[in-house]
């Protein structure tokens, strides 16, 4: 295992700068996840750490050494890609052991490493199968096993679950979480799926147009976003944000231009009892929860999360109330204000 640090890391493609001076320290054994919208630079940043993309400026430290100019093979990192990249003519055993065979490791040592990886990933029943005989989740476990046998200083995952269906994604999230607990290895993981980020990460790095918008634990980012971008990116459904001028009855701090409220922090009350009037527009029943989407005039569309079912109907007049500690306030530059 090793710590990884980025110091003023930049990436240019010709005249276009896609990574804009990133400073980030990743502790040994930490599970870090990069998230952000398409084109924000999260995969490029991962590839820079791996050495698959040249770092235009700045440094990448692996442990106590400067790895900026090192080729991928010298960095001691293992990368798991979105595509499984398995050899179709080789068995699972041969696929998992291939990196060691290519490095000239003795057959007995290779077999011991393969067996160890198989125990960790529950692959024993599949060692003699070919990739075509495996499910998508099993193939991804084989790809991870191929990385484990190398004893890397850190694991890099580039959207490893994006090719799987919803049920397999849930299963593999569990497998990866258990893998991190077992190996206690440094892991850096790229995803566009914030559920993966919130459930797996020790810390999340939110990227916006090549810059870090915020770094923090899932709870910190959800409960205390530092800016409007993070507030609206983290959370599903996303935070309701509307101009402060659309809700003059709400007591917001001086300098507030936008107000944010999480769907679960709002309560639907009688029209005369709340701070923000609205009309029921759409009801989305999901079993354990119902999302009530309201038309709140100048405040726009507001989503409220209600536990279970509700007796509301479209067109019904209601109002919204909330507890002040749940209020998020943002200034004209989009920065969070103390409430």
Coordinates of C-alpha atoms in Angstrom, one line a residue:
X1 CA 0.0 0.0 0.0
X2 CA 1.0 3.6 -0.5
X3 CA -0.2 7.1 -0.2
X4 CA -0.7 9.1 -3.4
X5 CA -0.4 12.9 -3.7
X6 CA -1.1 15.3 -6.5
X7 CA 0.6 18.6 -6.4
X8 CA -0.5 21.3 -8.8
X9 CA -1.4 18.6 -11.4
X10 CA -2.4 19.9 -14.8
X11 CA -3.2 18.3 -18.1
X12 CA -3.3 20.1 -21.4
X13 CA -4.4 18.7 -24.8
X14 CA -2.9 21.2 -27.1
X15 CA -4.3 24.6 -26.1
X16 CA -7.1 23.1 -24.0
X17 CA -6.6 22.6 -20.3
X18 CA -8.7 19.8 -18.9
X19 CA -7.1 19.4 -15.4
X20 CA -6.5 22.8 -13.8
X21 CA -4.0 22.6 -10.9
X22 CA -5.3 19.8 -8.7
X23 CA -3.9 19.4 -5.2
X24 CA -5.0 16.2 -3.5
X25 CA -3.5 14.0 -0.7
X26 CA -4.8 10.4 -0.6
X27 CA -3.9 8.5 2.6
X28 CA -2.6 5.0 2.6
X29 CA -5.5 2.5 2.7
X30 CA -8.1 5.2 1.9
X31 CA -11.0 4.6 -0.6
X32 CA -11.3 7.8 -2.7
X33 CA -14.0 8.3 -5.4
X34 CA -13.9 10.9 -8.2
X35 CA -17.3 12.0 -9.3
X36 CA -18.6 14.8 -11.5
X37 CA -20.5 15.4 -14.7
X38 CA -19.4 14.1 -18.1
X39 CA -16.3 16.0 -19.3
X40 CA -15.2 17.2 -15.8
X41 CA -11.9 15.4 -16.1
X42 CA -12.3 12.5 -13.6
X43 CA -11.1 9.7 -15.9
X44 CA -8.3 11.9 -17.2
X45 CA -7.1 12.5 -13.6
X46 CA -7.2 8.8 -12.9
X47 CA -5.2 8.0 -16.0
X48 CA -2.6 10.6 -15.0
X49 CA -2.2 8.9 -11.7
X50 CA -1.8 5.5 -13.5
X51 CA 0.7 7.0 -16.0
X52 CA -1.5 6.4 -19.0
X53 CA -1.8 10.1 -19.6
X54 CA 1.3 12.4 -19.3
X55 CA 1.1 15.0 -16.6
X56 CA 1.7 18.4 -18.3
X57 CA 2.6 20.3 -15.1
X58 CA 2.9 19.5 -11.4
X59 CA 3.8 16.3 -9.6
X60 CA 2.3 12.9 -8.8
X61 CA 3.8 11.3 -5.7
X62 CA 3.4 7.6 -5.0
X63 CA 4.5 7.0 -1.4
X64 CA 7.6 9.1 -0.9
X65 CA 8.8 9.1 -4.5
X66 CA 8.1 11.4 -7.5
X67 CA 6.4 9.1 -10.1
X68 CA 5.4 11.9 -12.5
X69 CA 7.8 10.8 -15.2
X70 CA 7.6 7.0 -14.5
X71 CA 5.9 4.7 -17.0
X72 CA 2.8 2.8 -15.8
X73 CA 4.8 -0.4 -15.3
X74 CA 7.1 1.3 -12.7
X75 CA 4.3 2.9 -10.5
X76 CA 3.2 -0.3 -8.9
X77 CA -0.5 0.5 -9.5
X78 CA -3.2 -1.9 -10.8
X79 CA -6.0 -0.5 -13.0
X80 CA -9.4 -2.1 -13.5
X81 CA -11.2 -0.8 -16.6
X82 CA -14.8 -0.4 -17.6
X83 CA -14.3 -3.2 -20.1
X84 CA -13.1 -6.4 -18.6
X85 CA -10.3 -7.0 -21.2
X86 CA -10.1 -10.7 -20.5
X87 CA -8.4 -13.1 -22.9
X88 CA -11.3 -15.2 -24.3
X89 CA -9.2 -18.3 -25.1
X90 CA -7.8 -18.5 -21.5
X91 CA -9.5 -19.9 -18.5
X92 CA -10.3 -17.8 -15.4
X93 CA -7.2 -19.3 -13.7
X94 CA -5.0 -18.4 -16.7
X95 CA -6.5 -14.9 -16.9
X96 CA -6.0 -14.1 -13.3
X97 CA -2.4 -15.5 -13.3
X98 CA -1.4 -13.9 -16.7
X99 CA 0.3 -10.8 -15.3
X100 CA 2.6 -13.0 -13.1
X101 CA 3.3 -15.4 -16.0
X102 CA 4.2 -12.4 -18.2
X103 CA 6.6 -11.2 -15.5
X104 CA 8.3 -14.7 -15.3
X105 CA 7.1 -15.7 -11.9
X106 CA 7.4 -19.5 -11.1
X107 CA 4.3 -21.6 -11.8
X108 CA 3.9 -22.7 -8.1
X109 CA 3.9 -19.1 -6.9
X110 CA 1.4 -18.1 -9.6
X111 CA -1.0 -20.9 -8.6
X112 CA -0.7 -19.8 -4.9
X113 CA -1.5 -16.2 -5.8
X114 CA -4.4 -17.3 -8.0
X115 CA -5.9 -19.4 -5.3
X116 CA -5.5 -16.5 -2.8
X117 CA -7.3 -14.2 -5.2
X118 CA -10.0 -16.8 -5.8
X119 CA -10.7 -17.1 -2.1
X120 CA -11.0 -13.3 -1.7
X121 CA -13.3 -13.0 -4.7
X122 CA -15.2 -16.3 -4.4
X123 CA -14.0 -17.5 -7.8
X124 CA -13.1 -21.1 -7.0
X125 CA -16.0 -22.6 -8.8
X126 CA -15.1 -20.7 -12.0
X127 CA -11.3 -21.2 -12.3
X128 CA -11.6 -23.6 -15.2
X129 CA -14.2 -21.7 -17.2
X130 CA -13.7 -19.4 -20.1
X131 CA -14.9 -15.8 -19.9
X132 CA -17.8 -16.5 -22.3
X133 CA -19.3 -18.8 -19.7
X134 CA -19.4 -16.1 -17.0
X135 CA -21.9 -13.4 -16.1
X136 CA -20.9 -9.7 -16.3
X137 CA -20.4 -9.6 -12.5
X138 CA -18.2 -12.7 -12.6
X139 CA -16.1 -11.3 -15.4
X140 CA -15.5 -8.1 -13.5
X141 CA -14.4 -10.1 -10.4
X142 CA -11.9 -11.9 -12.7
X143 CA -10.6 -8.6 -13.9
X144 CA -10.2 -7.5 -10.3
X145 CA -8.5 -10.8 -9.4
X146 CA -6.0 -10.2 -12.2
X147 CA -5.1 -6.9 -10.4
X148 CA -4.9 -8.5 -6.9
X149 CA -2.3 -11.1 -7.8
X150 CA 0.2 -8.3 -8.6
X151 CA 0.1 -7.0 -5.0
X152 CA -0.2 -3.4 -6.2
X153 CA 0.5 -0.3 -4.0
X154 CA -3.0 1.0 -5.0
X155 CA -6.0 0.0 -7.1
X156 CA -7.4 2.3 -9.7
X157 CA -11.0 1.6 -10.9
X158 CA -12.3 3.4 -14.0
X159 CA -16.2 3.1 -13.9
X160 CA -15.9 -0.7 -13.4
X161 CA -19.7 -1.3 -12.9
X162 CA -21.1 0.8 -15.7
X163 CA -21.6 -2.2 -18.0
X164 CA -23.6 -4.2 -15.5
X165 CA -27.4 -4.2 -15.0
X166 CA -29.0 -2.7 -11.8
X167 CA -29.1 -5.9 -9.8
X168 CA -25.4 -6.8 -10.6
X169 CA -24.3 -3.2 -9.8
X170 CA -25.7 -3.6 -6.2
X171 CA -24.0 -7.0 -5.9
X172 CA -20.7 -5.7 -7.1
X173 CA -20.8 -2.6 -4.9
X174 CA -21.0 -5.0 -2.0
X175 CA -18.1 -7.1 -3.3
X176 CA -15.9 -4.1 -3.8
X177 CA -16.7 -2.8 -0.3
X178 CA -15.8 -6.2 1.2
X179 CA -12.7 -6.3 -0.9
X180 CA -11.5 -3.0 0.5
X181 CA -12.2 -4.2 4.0
X182 CA -10.2 -7.3 3.4
X183 CA -7.2 -5.9 1.6
X184 CA -7.1 -2.5 3.4
X185 CA -5.6 -1.2 0.2
X186 CA -5.5 2.3 -1.3
X187 CA -8.3 2.5 -3.8
X188 CA -9.1 5.3 -6.3
X189 CA -12.4 4.9 -8.1
X190 CA -14.1 6.9 -10.9
X191 CA -17.8 6.8 -11.3
X192 CA -20.7 9.0 -12.6
X193 CA -23.0 7.1 -10.2
X194 CA -23.3 9.0 -6.9
X195 CA -24.9 6.0 -5.2
X196 CA -21.7 4.1 -5.7
X197 CA -19.8 7.2 -4.4
X198 CA -21.9 7.7 -1.3
X199 CA -21.9 4.0 -0.3
X200 CA -18.3 3.1 -1.0
X201 CA -16.1 6.1 -0.4
X202 CA -14.1 7.2 2.6
X203 CA -13.9 10.5 0.9
X204 CA -15.4 11.9 -2.3
X205 CA -13.7 14.3 -4.7
X206 CA -16.2 16.3 -6.7
X207 CA -14.8 17.6 -9.9
X208 CA -16.1 20.5 -11.9
X209 CA -14.5 21.5 -15.2
X210 CA -11.1 20.2 -14.3
X211 CA -11.0 21.6 -10.8
X212 CA -11.9 20.2 -7.4
X213 CA -15.2 21.7 -6.2
X214 CA -15.0 20.0 -2.8
X215 CA -13.4 17.0 -1.0
X216 CA -15.1 15.4 2.0
X217 CA -16.8 12.4 3.4
X218 CA -20.1 11.4 1.9
X219 CA -21.9 12.9 5.0
X220 CA -19.9 16.2 4.8
X221 CA -20.7 16.7 1.1
X222 CA -24.4 15.9 1.6
X223 CA -25.0 17.9 4.8
X224 CA -22.5 20.7 4.3
X225 CA -21.9 21.4 0.6
X226 CA -19.5 24.3 0.2
X227 CA -21.0 25.6 -3.0
X228 CA -24.1 25.5 -5.2
X229 CA -22.5 23.0 -7.6
X230 CA -21.8 20.4 -5.0
X231 CA -25.2 21.0 -3.3
X232 CA -27.1 20.2 -6.6
X233 CA -24.7 17.4 -7.7
X234 CA -24.8 15.3 -4.6
X235 CA -28.2 13.9 -3.7
X236 CA -30.9 12.0 -5.4
X237 CA -33.4 13.6 -5.9
X238 CA -31.1 16.6 -6.0
X239 CA -31.4 19.5 -3.6
X240 CA -34.2 22.0 -4.4
X241 CA -32.6 25.4 -5.2
X242 CA -34.6 28.6 -5.9
X243 CA -34.0 32.3 -5.8
X244 CA -34.3 33.9 -2.3
X245 CA -36.5 36.6 -3.9
X246 CA -39.1 33.9 -4.7
X247 CA -39.7 33.1 -1.0
X248 CA -39.6 36.4 1.0
X249 CA -41.3 34.7 4.0
X250 CA -38.1 32.6 4.5
X251 CA -35.7 34.1 6.9
X252 CA -32.4 33.7 5.1
X253 CA -29.0 35.2 6.1
X254 CA -27.9 38.5 4.7
X255 CA -26.4 38.2 1.2
X256 CA -28.4 35.1 0.3
X257 CA -29.3 35.0 -3.4
X258 CA -30.3 31.3 -3.5
X259 CA -31.9 29.0 -1.0
X260 CA -31.5 25.2 -1.0
X261 CA -33.6 22.6 0.8
X262 CA -33.2 18.8 0.6
X263 CA -36.5 16.9 -0.4
X264 CA -36.5 15.0 2.9
X265 CA -36.2 18.2 4.9
X266 CA -39.5 19.6 3.7
X267 CA -43.0 18.9 5.2
X268 CA -46.3 19.4 3.4
X269 CA -48.8 21.3 5.4
X270 CA -52.1 23.2 4.9
X271 CA -52.0 26.2 2.5
X272 CA -52.1 28.8 5.3
X273 CA -49.6 27.0 7.6
X274 CA -46.3 27.1 5.6
X275 CA -43.7 29.5 4.4
X276 CA -43.8 28.5 0.7
X277 CA -47.2 27.9 -1.0
X278 CA -47.5 25.5 -3.9
X279 CA -49.7 23.2 -5.9
X280 CA -49.3 19.4 -6.2
X281 CA -48.2 18.7 -9.8
X282 CA -47.0 15.0 -9.9
X283 CA -46.9 12.1 -7.4
X284 CA -44.2 9.5 -7.8
X285 CA -44.9 6.4 -5.6
X286 CA -41.9 4.2 -5.0
X287 CA -43.1 2.0 -2.2
X288 CA -41.1 3.1 0.8
X289 CA -41.1 6.7 -0.4
X290 CA -43.3 9.0 -2.5
X291 CA -41.8 12.0 -4.3
X292 CA -44.3 14.8 -4.4
X293 CA -43.5 17.4 -7.1
X294 CA -45.0 20.8 -6.5
X295 CA -45.4 23.9 -8.6
X296 CA -44.3 26.7 -6.3
X297 CA -44.7 29.7 -8.7
X298 CA -41.6 31.8 -8.8
X299 CA -39.7 29.2 -6.8
X300 CA -40.2 26.7 -9.6
X301 CA -40.5 23.0 -9.2
X302 CA -40.0 21.7 -5.7
X303 CA -39.6 18.0 -4.8
X304 CA -40.6 16.6 -1.4
X305 CA -39.7 13.2 -0.2
X306 CA -42.5 11.6 1.9
X307 CA -42.3 8.3 3.7
X308 CA -44.8 5.8 2.3
X309 CA -48.0 6.8 0.5
X310 CA -49.8 10.2 0.7
X311 CA -53.4 11.2 0.2
X312 CA -52.7 14.2 -2.0
X313 CA -54.0 14.7 -5.5
X314 CA -52.7 16.7 -8.5
X315 CA -54.0 20.3 -8.4
X316 CA -54.3 20.4 -4.6
X317 CA -53.1 23.6 -2.9
X318 CA -50.6 23.0 -0.1
X319 CA -47.7 24.8 1.6
X320 CA -44.2 23.8 2.7
X321 CA -42.5 24.2 6.0
X322 CA -39.1 23.1 7.3
X323 CA -36.8 23.5 10.3
X324 CA -34.2 26.3 10.0
X325 CA -31.1 24.1 10.5
X326 CA -32.0 22.3 7.3
X327 CA -31.8 25.5 5.3
X328 CA -28.8 26.0 2.9
X329 CA -28.0 29.5 1.7
X330 CA -25.8 30.6 -1.1
X331 CA -24.4 34.0 -2.2
X332 CA -24.1 35.5 -5.6
X333 CA -20.9 33.6 -6.4
X334 CA -22.6 30.3 -5.4
X335 CA -20.6 29.9 -2.1
X336 CA -22.4 28.5 0.9
X337 CA -23.3 31.0 3.7
X338 CA -23.5 30.1 7.4
X339 CA -27.1 29.8 8.5

